[in-house]
Amino acid sequence: MFGEKGTVQKIEGKDLAECRDKLNKMYGINYEIVNTGNDFKRSLFGFRERAVVVVYYIVRNQFTMEEQAKKREDENAQFERNRQELLLKNQNIMMKSELEKLSEKIDSMTDIISSVNVHGSSENHPTIERIEELLAQNEFTHSYIKMICEKVRSTFSLEQLEDFNLVERYVVDWIGETIQIAKEPIRRPPHVFIIVGPTGVGKTTTIAKISANKILDAKKNKNANDPEFCIITTDTMRVGAEEQLNKFAQVLGKNVIKAETAEHIKTIYEEYKNHVDYMFIDTSGYSPNDSTHISEMKNVLSVDMNSDVYLAVCASTKVSDLQNIFRNYEPFAYESVIVTKFDETTQIGNIISVLWEKHKAISFITDGQHVPRNIKKANKVDILKNLSGFNIDRIHIEDKFGEK
């Protein structure tokens, strides 16, 4: 009856209005009347004819009313789905914006919280600021100061921070705990001491002091024989270095042997190793940036002698230079550090900081030119006593860090 789109069809009714009403029910507005006419149609039993209106039309599309209704339903459902997706997308955008705002607030709160320790002590508390000032006054490095202040914040409550003396005492203890004291190595004879380091730090004088003290230690022990040793110098750069060492050696009744190559040192070692208790080797001093000469000296000292190598540095050397020296002399595999001219500075945070950063121990401290008096084995108490501006509890640090 309905045919395909474009096919002329007809419908009958008593008048045009009835025909239109039928068409509207079947197709809505999706039809087009192309012609109308009149016709006669017999009644049901064929006794008489009645006039009817014939309407010729075409369907604009192939969908019935039911199909159109279904299509509208589908379109409405799709529209609703699109609307819901858009709403959800907008909600997600709004939620993301809110989450970003919340994240920013959390970050801000984290920054505030990070400035307060677990007990609630503020980063800007006057006690912490005063501790920072004292550490900076002693020329501790930034990283060391940060480490100590973080310990203060994580250890003390706001109430405890009001007691500056309490905090100061703990800080001095913590500084002491970061200092490593080298243990004196026990070697089978000969015990070979090699001292390296930049020019002007007092390596030659330190050699004289250590060797002289070995003799004094033996004399204190009445049952011990005076040690036998030889002194070797590889310092061919500094004018008068050999003469200076000769003067010290003559006082000790010894001679200085000069060596310029690894072969020389090996020959001397083989000659003396069965006859001496100690060998002391003085070396040339170079700028820590003089990598060429430092490398050459490393080659000269490459003889297998089971030696102990010490790096000598001056106590007043600034932090950046100390870090450079420690790094550039690392190829010598030095066991520990000798700090010289300790009496020529009032700030020792530089030394403590770099030793801590480089994980190095300190073995000796020298504090004057007098041989053999102005040298001693390093100890934490003597170092801590030299902290500037701190109220040092002598009895406490001696109880905590003194030799037992």
C-alpha positions as a Markdown table, in Angstrom:
| # | Residue | x | y | z |
|---|---|---|---|---|
| 1 | Met | 0.0 | 0.0 | 0.0 |
| 2 | Phe | 2.7 | 2.4 | 0.9 |
| 3 | Gly | 5.2 | 1.7 | -1.8 |
| 4 | Glu | 8.6 | 3.3 | -2.1 |
| 5 | Lys | 9.5 | 6.9 | -1.9 |
| 6 | Gly | 8.7 | 8.6 | -5.2 |
| 7 | Thr | 5.9 | 6.2 | -6.2 |
| 8 | Val | 2.4 | 7.8 | -6.8 |
| 9 | Gln | -0.2 | 6.3 | -4.6 |
| 10 | Lys | -3.8 | 7.1 | -3.9 |
| 11 | Ile | -6.2 | 7.2 | -1.1 |
| 12 | Glu | -10.0 | 7.7 | -1.0 |
| 13 | Gly | -12.3 | 9.5 | 1.4 |
| 14 | Lys | -15.6 | 11.2 | 1.5 |
| 15 | Asp | -13.9 | 14.5 | 1.1 |
| 16 | Leu | -10.4 | 16.0 | 0.9 |
| 17 | Ala | -10.3 | 16.7 | 4.6 |
| 18 | Glu | -10.8 | 13.0 | 5.4 |
| 19 | Cys | -8.1 | 12.1 | 3.0 |
| 20 | Arg | -5.7 | 14.5 | 4.5 |
| 21 | Asp | -6.6 | 13.2 | 8.0 |
| 22 | Lys | -5.7 | 9.6 | 6.9 |
| 23 | Leu | -2.5 | 10.7 | 5.3 |
| 24 | Asn | -1.5 | 12.7 | 8.4 |
| 25 | Lys | -2.1 | 9.7 | 10.6 |
| 26 | Met | 0.1 | 7.5 | 8.3 |
| 27 | Tyr | 2.9 | 9.8 | 7.4 |
| 28 | Gly | 2.6 | 12.9 | 9.4 |
| 29 | Ile | 3.9 | 15.7 | 7.2 |
| 30 | Asn | 6.2 | 13.3 | 5.1 |
| 31 | Tyr | 3.9 | 13.2 | 2.1 |
| 32 | Glu | 3.0 | 15.4 | -0.9 |
| 33 | Ile | -0.4 | 15.5 | -2.7 |
| 34 | Val | 0.2 | 15.5 | -6.5 |
| 35 | Asn | -3.5 | 15.3 | -7.7 |
| 36 | Thr | -7.1 | 15.0 | -6.6 |
| 37 | Gly | -10.2 | 13.7 | -8.3 |
| 38 | Asn | -13.7 | 12.3 | -7.8 |
| 39 | Asp | -15.0 | 8.8 | -8.3 |
| 40 | Phe | -18.0 | 6.7 | -7.6 |
| 41 | Lys | -18.0 | 3.7 | -5.4 |
| 42 | Arg | -20.7 | 1.1 | -5.0 |
| 43 | Ser | -22.1 | 0.5 | -1.5 |
| 44 | Leu | -21.4 | -2.6 | 0.4 |
| 45 | Phe | -24.1 | -4.6 | -1.2 |
| 46 | Gly | -23.8 | -3.0 | -4.6 |
| 47 | Phe | -27.3 | -1.4 | -4.6 |
| 48 | Arg | -26.1 | 2.2 | -5.2 |
| 49 | Glu | -23.1 | 4.3 | -5.9 |
| 50 | Arg | -21.7 | 7.0 | -3.7 |
| 51 | Ala | -19.3 | 9.8 | -4.6 |
| 52 | Val | -15.7 | 9.7 | -3.1 |
| 53 | Val | -12.7 | 11.9 | -3.3 |
| 54 | Val | -9.5 | 10.4 | -4.6 |
| 55 | Val | -6.2 | 11.9 | -3.6 |
| 56 | Tyr | -3.0 | 11.0 | -5.4 |
| 57 | Tyr | 0.2 | 11.5 | -3.4 |
| 58 | Ile | 3.8 | 10.5 | -2.9 |
| 59 | Val | 5.7 | 9.7 | 0.3 |
| 60 | Arg | 8.7 | 12.0 | 1.0 |
| 61 | Asn | 10.6 | 9.1 | 2.8 |
| 62 | Gln | 10.1 | 5.5 | 3.4 |
| 63 | Phe | 9.3 | 5.7 | 7.1 |
| 64 | Thr | 5.9 | 5.0 | 8.6 |
| 65 | Met | 4.6 | 6.9 | 11.6 |
| 66 | Glu | 5.7 | 4.1 | 13.8 |
| 67 | Glu | 9.1 | 4.1 | 12.2 |
| 68 | Gln | 9.3 | 7.9 | 12.5 |
| 69 | Ala | 8.3 | 7.7 | 16.2 |
| 70 | Lys | 11.0 | 5.1 | 16.7 |
| 71 | Lys | 13.5 | 7.3 | 14.9 |
| 72 | Arg | 12.5 | 10.3 | 17.1 |
| 73 | Glu | 12.8 | 8.1 | 20.1 |
| 74 | Asp | 16.3 | 7.0 | 19.1 |
| 75 | Glu | 17.3 | 10.6 | 18.3 |
| 76 | Asn | 16.0 | 11.8 | 21.7 |
| 77 | Ala | 17.9 | 8.9 | 23.4 |
| 78 | Gln | 21.1 | 9.9 | 21.5 |
| 79 | Phe | 20.6 | 13.5 | 22.4 |
| 80 | Glu | 20.2 | 12.6 | 26.0 |
| 81 | Arg | 23.3 | 10.5 | 25.9 |
| 82 | Asn | 25.2 | 13.3 | 24.3 |
| 83 | Arg | 23.9 | 15.7 | 26.9 |
| 84 | Gln | 24.9 | 13.3 | 29.7 |
| 85 | Glu | 28.4 | 12.9 | 28.2 |
| 86 | Leu | 28.7 | 16.7 | 27.9 |
| 87 | Leu | 27.6 | 17.2 | 31.5 |
| 88 | Leu | 30.0 | 14.5 | 32.6 |
| 89 | Lys | 32.9 | 16.1 | 30.6 |
| 90 | Asn | 32.1 | 19.5 | 32.2 |
| 91 | Gln | 32.0 | 17.9 | 35.6 |
| 92 | Asn | 35.4 | 16.2 | 35.0 |
| 93 | Ile | 36.8 | 19.6 | 33.8 |
| 94 | Met | 35.4 | 21.3 | 36.9 |
| 95 | Met | 36.6 | 18.4 | 39.1 |
| 96 | Lys | 40.1 | 18.6 | 37.6 |
| 97 | Ser | 40.2 | 22.3 | 38.2 |
| 98 | Glu | 39.1 | 21.8 | 41.7 |
| 99 | Leu | 41.6 | 19.1 | 42.2 |
| 100 | Glu | 44.4 | 21.3 | 40.9 |
| 101 | Lys | 43.3 | 24.1 | 43.3 |
| 102 | Leu | 43.2 | 21.5 | 46.1 |
| 103 | Ser | 46.7 | 20.3 | 45.1 |
| 104 | Glu | 48.0 | 23.8 | 45.2 |
| 105 | Lys | 46.5 | 24.2 | 48.6 |
| 106 | Ile | 48.1 | 20.9 | 49.7 |
| 107 | Asp | 51.5 | 22.0 | 48.3 |
| 108 | Ser | 51.2 | 25.3 | 50.2 |
| 109 | Met | 50.3 | 23.5 | 53.4 |
| 110 | Thr | 53.1 | 21.0 | 52.8 |
| 111 | Asp | 55.6 | 23.9 | 52.6 |
| 112 | Ile | 54.2 | 25.3 | 55.8 |
| 113 | Ile | 54.3 | 21.9 | 57.5 |
| 114 | Ser | 57.8 | 21.2 | 56.2 |
| 115 | Ser | 59.0 | 24.3 | 58.1 |
| 116 | Val | 57.6 | 22.8 | 61.3 |
| 117 | Asn | 59.1 | 19.7 | 62.8 |
| 118 | Val | 57.1 | 16.8 | 64.1 |
| 119 | His | 56.7 | 18.5 | 67.4 |
| 120 | Gly | 55.7 | 21.8 | 65.9 |
| 121 | Ser | 58.9 | 23.8 | 66.0 |
| 122 | Ser | 59.1 | 26.5 | 63.4 |
| 123 | Glu | 62.0 | 26.8 | 60.9 |
| 124 | Asn | 62.2 | 30.5 | 61.8 |
| 125 | His | 62.4 | 30.0 | 65.5 |
| 126 | Pro | 64.9 | 32.4 | 67.0 |
| 127 | Thr | 66.9 | 29.5 | 68.5 |
| 128 | Ile | 67.3 | 27.9 | 65.1 |
| 129 | Glu | 68.3 | 31.2 | 63.6 |
| 130 | Arg | 70.9 | 31.7 | 66.3 |
| 131 | Ile | 72.3 | 28.2 | 65.7 |
| 132 | Glu | 72.6 | 28.9 | 62.0 |
| 133 | Glu | 74.4 | 32.1 | 62.7 |
| 134 | Leu | 76.9 | 30.4 | 65.0 |
| 135 | Leu | 77.6 | 27.7 | 62.5 |
| 136 | Ala | 78.0 | 30.2 | 59.7 |
| 137 | Gln | 80.4 | 32.2 | 62.0 |
| 138 | Asn | 82.5 | 29.1 | 62.3 |
| 139 | Glu | 82.5 | 28.7 | 58.4 |
| 140 | Phe | 80.6 | 25.5 | 58.3 |
| 141 | Thr | 79.4 | 24.6 | 54.8 |
| 142 | His | 75.8 | 25.2 | 53.7 |
| 143 | Ser | 75.1 | 21.5 | 53.5 |
| 144 | Tyr | 76.4 | 20.9 | 57.0 |
| 145 | Ile | 74.4 | 23.8 | 58.5 |
| 146 | Lys | 71.3 | 22.4 | 56.8 |
| 147 | Met | 71.9 | 19.0 | 58.2 |
| 148 | Ile | 72.3 | 20.3 | 61.8 |
| 149 | Cys | 69.2 | 22.6 | 61.6 |
| 150 | Glu | 67.1 | 19.7 | 60.3 |
| 151 | Lys | 68.2 | 17.6 | 63.2 |
| 152 | Val | 67.2 | 20.5 | 65.5 |
| 153 | Arg | 63.8 | 20.8 | 63.9 |
| 154 | Ser | 63.1 | 17.1 | 64.1 |
| 155 | Thr | 64.3 | 16.7 | 67.7 |
| 156 | Phe | 62.9 | 19.6 | 69.7 |
| 157 | Ser | 59.4 | 20.8 | 70.4 |
| 158 | Leu | 58.5 | 24.5 | 70.4 |
| 159 | Glu | 58.7 | 24.4 | 74.2 |
| 160 | Gln | 62.2 | 22.8 | 74.2 |
| 161 | Leu | 63.4 | 25.4 | 71.6 |
| 162 | Glu | 62.9 | 28.1 | 74.1 |
| 163 | Asp | 65.8 | 26.6 | 76.0 |
| 164 | Phe | 68.7 | 27.7 | 73.9 |
| 165 | Asn | 71.4 | 26.2 | 76.2 |
| 166 | Leu | 69.8 | 22.7 | 75.8 |
| 167 | Val | 69.7 | 23.0 | 72.0 |
| 168 | Glu | 73.3 | 24.4 | 71.9 |
| 169 | Arg | 74.6 | 21.5 | 74.0 |
| 170 | Tyr | 73.0 | 18.9 | 71.6 |
| 171 | Val | 74.4 | 20.7 | 68.6 |
| 172 | Val | 77.9 | 20.6 | 70.0 |
| 173 | Asp | 77.4 | 16.8 | 70.6 |
| 174 | Trp | 76.2 | 16.3 | 67.0 |
| 175 | Ile | 79.2 | 18.2 | 65.6 |
| 176 | Gly | 81.4 | 15.9 | 67.7 |
| 177 | Glu | 79.6 | 12.8 | 66.4 |
| 178 | Thr | 80.3 | 13.9 | 62.8 |
| 179 | Ile | 84.1 | 14.0 | 63.4 |
| 180 | Gln | 85.9 | 10.8 | 62.6 |
| 181 | Ile | 89.2 | 10.2 | 64.4 |
| 182 | Ala | 91.6 | 7.9 | 62.5 |
| 183 | Lys | 92.8 | 4.9 | 64.4 |
| 184 | Glu | 96.6 | 4.5 | 64.4 |
| 185 | Pro | 97.4 | 1.7 | 62.0 |
| 186 | Ile | 99.4 | -1.3 | 63.3 |
| 187 | Arg | 102.0 | -2.4 | 60.7 |
| 188 | Arg | 104.8 | -4.8 | 60.6 |
| 189 | Pro | 108.2 | -3.0 | 60.2 |
| 190 | Pro | 108.9 | -1.0 | 58.3 |
| 191 | His | 105.9 | 1.3 | 58.8 |
| 192 | Val | 106.0 | 3.7 | 55.8 |
| 193 | Phe | 104.6 | 7.2 | 56.3 |
| 194 | Ile | 103.9 | 9.2 | 53.2 |
| 195 | Ile | 102.6 | 12.8 | 53.5 |
| 196 | Val | 101.2 | 14.5 | 50.4 |
| 197 | Gly | 99.5 | 17.9 | 50.0 |
| 198 | Pro | 99.7 | 21.3 | 48.4 |
| 199 | Thr | 102.7 | 23.6 | 48.8 |
| 200 | Gly | 103.1 | 25.5 | 52.0 |
| 201 | Val | 101.0 | 23.4 | 54.4 |
| 202 | Gly | 104.0 | 22.2 | 56.4 |
| 203 | Lys | 104.6 | 18.7 | 55.2 |
| 204 | Thr | 108.4 | 18.7 | 55.9 |
| 205 | Thr | 107.9 | 20.0 | 59.5 |
| 206 | Thr | 105.2 | 17.5 | 60.1 |
| 207 | Ile | 107.6 | 14.7 | 59.0 |
| 208 | Ala | 110.1 | 15.9 | 61.5 |
| 209 | Lys | 107.6 | 16.1 | 64.3 |
| 210 | Ile | 106.2 | 12.6 | 63.7 |
| 211 | Ser | 109.7 | 11.0 | 63.5 |
| 212 | Ala | 110.9 | 12.9 | 66.6 |
| 213 | Asn | 107.8 | 11.8 | 68.6 |
| 214 | Lys | 108.5 | 8.2 | 67.7 |
| 215 | Ile | 111.9 | 8.5 | 69.4 |
| 216 | Leu | 110.3 | 10.3 | 72.5 |
| 217 | Asp | 107.6 | 7.6 | 72.8 |
| 218 | Ala | 110.3 | 5.0 | 72.8 |
| 219 | Lys | 112.3 | 6.8 | 75.5 |
| 220 | Lys | 109.1 | 7.1 | 77.7 |
| 221 | Asn | 108.8 | 3.3 | 77.4 |
| 222 | Lys | 112.1 | 2.4 | 79.1 |
| 223 | Asn | 111.9 | -1.2 | 78.0 |
| 224 | Ala | 111.7 | -0.2 | 74.3 |
| 225 | Asn | 114.7 | 0.4 | 72.1 |
| 226 | Asp | 115.1 | 3.6 | 70.1 |
| 227 | Pro | 113.4 | 3.1 | 66.7 |
| 228 | Glu | 115.4 | 2.9 | 63.6 |
| 229 | Phe | 114.1 | 4.9 | 60.6 |
| 230 | Cys | 115.1 | 6.6 | 57.4 |
| 231 | Ile | 113.8 | 9.9 | 55.9 |
| 232 | Ile | 113.3 | 10.1 | 52.2 |
| 233 | Thr | 112.5 | 13.3 | 50.3 |
| 234 | Thr | 111.1 | 13.5 | 46.8 |
| 235 | Asp | 110.7 | 17.3 | 47.0 |
| 236 | Thr | 112.9 | 18.6 | 44.2 |
| 237 | Met | 110.8 | 21.7 | 43.5 |
| 238 | Arg | 111.0 | 23.8 | 46.6 |
| 239 | Val | 114.2 | 25.7 | 47.2 |
| 240 | Gly | 115.8 | 24.6 | 50.5 |
| 241 | Ala | 113.4 | 21.8 | 51.2 |
| 242 | Glu | 116.1 | 19.2 | 51.4 |
| 243 | Glu | 118.3 | 21.5 | 53.5 |
| 244 | Gln | 115.4 | 22.1 | 56.0 |
| 245 | Leu | 114.8 | 18.4 | 56.3 |
| 246 | Asn | 118.5 | 17.7 | 56.7 |
| 247 | Lys | 118.6 | 20.0 | 59.7 |
| 248 | Phe | 115.8 | 18.1 | 61.4 |
| 249 | Ala | 117.5 | 14.8 | 60.6 |
| 250 | Gln | 120.8 | 15.8 | 62.0 |
| 251 | Val | 119.2 | 16.7 | 65.3 |
| 252 | Leu | 117.8 | 13.2 | 65.3 |
| 253 | Gly | 121.1 | 11.7 | 64.2 |
| 254 | Lys | 119.7 | 10.6 | 60.9 |
| 255 | Asn | 120.4 | 11.3 | 57.2 |
| 256 | Val | 118.0 | 12.4 | 54.5 |
| 257 | Ile | 117.9 | 10.3 | 51.3 |
| 258 | Lys | 116.9 | 11.9 | 48.1 |
| 259 | Ala | 114.7 | 10.1 | 45.6 |
| 260 | Glu | 113.5 | 11.4 | 42.2 |
| 261 | Thr | 111.9 | 8.3 | 40.6 |
| 262 | Ala | 109.9 | 5.2 | 41.5 |
| 263 | Glu | 113.1 | 3.2 | 40.8 |
| 264 | His | 115.0 | 5.2 | 43.4 |
| 265 | Ile | 112.4 | 4.7 | 46.0 |
| 266 | Lys | 112.2 | 1.0 | 45.3 |
| 267 | Thr | 115.9 | 0.7 | 45.6 |
| 268 | Ile | 115.9 | 2.6 | 48.9 |
| 269 | Tyr | 113.0 | 0.5 | 50.3 |
| 270 | Glu | 114.7 | -2.8 | 49.4 |
| 271 | Glu | 117.9 | -1.6 | 51.0 |
| 272 | Tyr | 116.4 | -0.5 | 54.3 |
| 273 | Lys | 113.2 | -2.5 | 54.8 |
| 274 | Asn | 115.0 | -5.1 | 57.0 |
| 275 | His | 116.9 | -2.6 | 59.1 |
| 276 | Val | 114.4 | 0.1 | 60.0 |
| 277 | Asp | 111.2 | 0.4 | 62.0 |
| 278 | Tyr | 109.9 | 3.4 | 60.1 |
| 279 | Met | 110.3 | 5.1 | 56.7 |
| 280 | Phe | 109.2 | 8.7 | 56.4 |
| 281 | Ile | 108.7 | 10.1 | 52.8 |
| 282 | Asp | 108.3 | 13.8 | 52.3 |
| 283 | Thr | 106.9 | 14.9 | 49.0 |
| 284 | Ser | 106.8 | 17.9 | 46.7 |
| 285 | Gly | 104.0 | 20.4 | 47.2 |
| 286 | Tyr | 101.9 | 21.4 | 44.2 |
| 287 | Ser | 98.9 | 23.5 | 43.6 |
| 288 | Pro | 95.8 | 21.2 | 43.8 |
| 289 | Asn | 95.0 | 22.3 | 40.2 |
| 290 | Asp | 98.4 | 21.2 | 38.9 |
| 291 | Ser | 97.2 | 17.8 | 37.8 |
| 292 | Thr | 100.3 | 17.1 | 35.6 |
| 293 | His | 102.8 | 17.3 | 38.5 |
| 294 | Ile | 100.4 | 15.5 | 40.9 |
| 295 | Ser | 100.1 | 12.7 | 38.5 |
| 296 | Glu | 103.9 | 12.5 | 38.1 |
| 297 | Met | 104.3 | 12.4 | 41.9 |
| 298 | Lys | 101.7 | 9.6 | 42.1 |
| 299 | Asn | 103.9 | 7.6 | 39.7 |
| 300 | Val | 107.0 | 8.2 | 41.8 |
| 301 | Leu | 105.2 | 6.9 | 44.9 |
| 302 | Ser | 103.7 | 3.8 | 43.1 |
| 303 | Val | 106.1 | 1.4 | 44.7 |
| 304 | Asp | 104.4 | -1.4 | 46.7 |
| 305 | Met | 105.5 | -0.6 | 50.3 |
| 306 | Asn | 102.3 | -1.2 | 52.2 |
| 307 | Ser | 102.5 | 2.5 | 53.1 |
| 308 | Asp | 100.1 | 4.8 | 55.0 |
| 309 | Val | 99.4 | 8.0 | 53.0 |
| 310 | Tyr | 98.3 | 11.1 | 54.8 |
| 311 | Leu | 96.9 | 14.3 | 53.2 |
| 312 | Ala | 98.1 | 17.5 | 54.9 |
| 313 | Val | 95.9 | 20.5 | 54.7 |
| 314 | Cys | 96.1 | 23.9 | 56.4 |
| 315 | Ala | 93.3 | 24.7 | 58.9 |
| 316 | Ser | 92.7 | 28.1 | 57.5 |
| 317 | Thr | 92.1 | 27.0 | 53.9 |
| 318 | Lys | 88.7 | 28.1 | 52.6 |
| 319 | Val | 86.0 | 25.5 | 52.0 |
| 320 | Ser | 86.1 | 25.6 | 48.2 |
| 321 | Asp | 89.9 | 25.1 | 48.1 |
| 322 | Leu | 89.7 | 22.3 | 50.7 |
| 323 | Gln | 87.1 | 20.5 | 48.6 |
| 324 | Asn | 89.3 | 20.8 | 45.5 |
| 325 | Ile | 92.4 | 19.5 | 47.4 |
| 326 | Phe | 90.5 | 16.5 | 48.8 |
| 327 | Arg | 89.2 | 15.7 | 45.4 |
| 328 | Asn | 92.5 | 16.1 | 43.4 |
| 329 | Tyr | 94.6 | 14.1 | 45.9 |
| 330 | Glu | 92.1 | 11.2 | 46.0 |
| 331 | Pro | 94.2 | 9.1 | 43.6 |
| 332 | Phe | 96.8 | 8.7 | 46.4 |
| 333 | Ala | 94.2 | 6.8 | 48.4 |
| 334 | Tyr | 95.1 | 8.7 | 51.5 |
| 335 | Glu | 93.9 | 7.0 | 54.7 |
| 336 | Ser | 93.4 | 10.1 | 56.7 |
| 337 | Val | 94.1 | 13.8 | 57.0 |
| 338 | Ile | 96.6 | 15.9 | 59.0 |
| 339 | Val | 95.4 | 19.4 | 59.8 |
| 340 | Thr | 98.3 | 21.8 | 60.1 |
| 341 | Lys | 98.6 | 25.3 | 61.5 |
| 342 | Phe | 95.6 | 24.8 | 63.7 |
| 343 | Asp | 96.7 | 27.7 | 65.8 |
| 344 | Glu | 96.4 | 30.1 | 62.9 |
| 345 | Thr | 92.6 | 30.2 | 62.7 |
| 346 | Thr | 89.6 | 30.6 | 65.0 |
| 347 | Gln | 87.1 | 29.1 | 62.6 |
| 348 | Ile | 87.2 | 25.3 | 62.1 |
| 349 | Gly | 83.8 | 24.6 | 60.6 |
| 350 | Asn | 85.5 | 24.5 | 57.2 |
| 351 | Ile | 87.7 | 21.5 | 58.2 |
| 352 | Ile | 84.9 | 19.7 | 60.1 |
| 353 | Ser | 82.4 | 20.2 | 57.2 |
| 354 | Val | 84.7 | 18.9 | 54.4 |
| 355 | Leu | 85.9 | 16.0 | 56.4 |
| 356 | Trp | 82.2 | 15.1 | 57.0 |
| 357 | Glu | 81.3 | 15.6 | 53.3 |
| 358 | Lys | 84.2 | 13.6 | 52.0 |
| 359 | His | 83.9 | 10.8 | 54.7 |
| 360 | Lys | 87.5 | 11.3 | 55.8 |
| 361 | Ala | 89.1 | 10.8 | 59.3 |
| 362 | Ile | 91.6 | 13.2 | 60.9 |
| 363 | Ser | 94.8 | 11.7 | 62.4 |
| 364 | Phe | 97.1 | 14.5 | 63.6 |
| 365 | Ile | 96.8 | 18.2 | 64.4 |
| 366 | Thr | 99.8 | 20.6 | 64.4 |
| 367 | Asp | 99.6 | 23.9 | 66.1 |
| 368 | Gly | 103.0 | 25.6 | 65.8 |
| 369 | Gln | 106.5 | 25.3 | 64.4 |
| 370 | His | 108.2 | 23.8 | 67.5 |
| 371 | Val | 109.6 | 20.3 | 66.9 |
| 372 | Pro | 108.5 | 17.9 | 68.4 |
| 373 | Arg | 106.1 | 19.6 | 70.7 |
| 374 | Asn | 103.5 | 21.2 | 68.3 |
| 375 | Ile | 101.8 | 18.0 | 67.1 |
| 376 | Lys | 99.3 | 15.7 | 68.7 |
| 377 | Lys | 97.0 | 12.9 | 67.8 |
| 378 | Ala | 93.6 | 14.4 | 66.8 |
| 379 | Asn | 90.8 | 14.1 | 69.4 |
| 380 | Lys | 87.3 | 15.4 | 69.4 |
| 381 | Val | 87.6 | 17.3 | 72.6 |
| 382 | Asp | 90.4 | 19.6 | 71.4 |
| 383 | Ile | 88.6 | 20.2 | 68.1 |
| 384 | Leu | 85.2 | 21.1 | 69.8 |
| 385 | Lys | 87.0 | 23.4 | 72.3 |
| 386 | Asn | 87.9 | 25.6 | 69.3 |
| 387 | Leu | 84.4 | 26.2 | 68.2 |
| 388 | Ser | 83.9 | 30.0 | 68.2 |
| 389 | Gly | 80.9 | 31.5 | 69.9 |
| 390 | Phe | 79.5 | 28.2 | 71.4 |
| 391 | Asn | 79.2 | 27.8 | 75.1 |
| 392 | Ile | 81.3 | 24.6 | 75.5 |
| 393 | Asp | 80.5 | 22.4 | 78.5 |
| 394 | Arg | 84.1 | 21.1 | 78.9 |
| 395 | Ile | 83.2 | 18.5 | 81.5 |
| 396 | His | 80.3 | 17.1 | 79.4 |
| 397 | Ile | 82.3 | 16.8 | 76.1 |
| 398 | Glu | 85.3 | 15.2 | 78.0 |
| 399 | Asp | 82.9 | 12.7 | 79.5 |
| 400 | Lys | 81.3 | 12.0 | 76.1 |
| 401 | Phe | 84.3 | 12.2 | 73.7 |
| 402 | Gly | 87.4 | 11.9 | 75.8 |
| 403 | Glu | 89.7 | 9.0 | 75.6 |
| 404 | Lys | 88.4 | 6.2 | 77.9 |
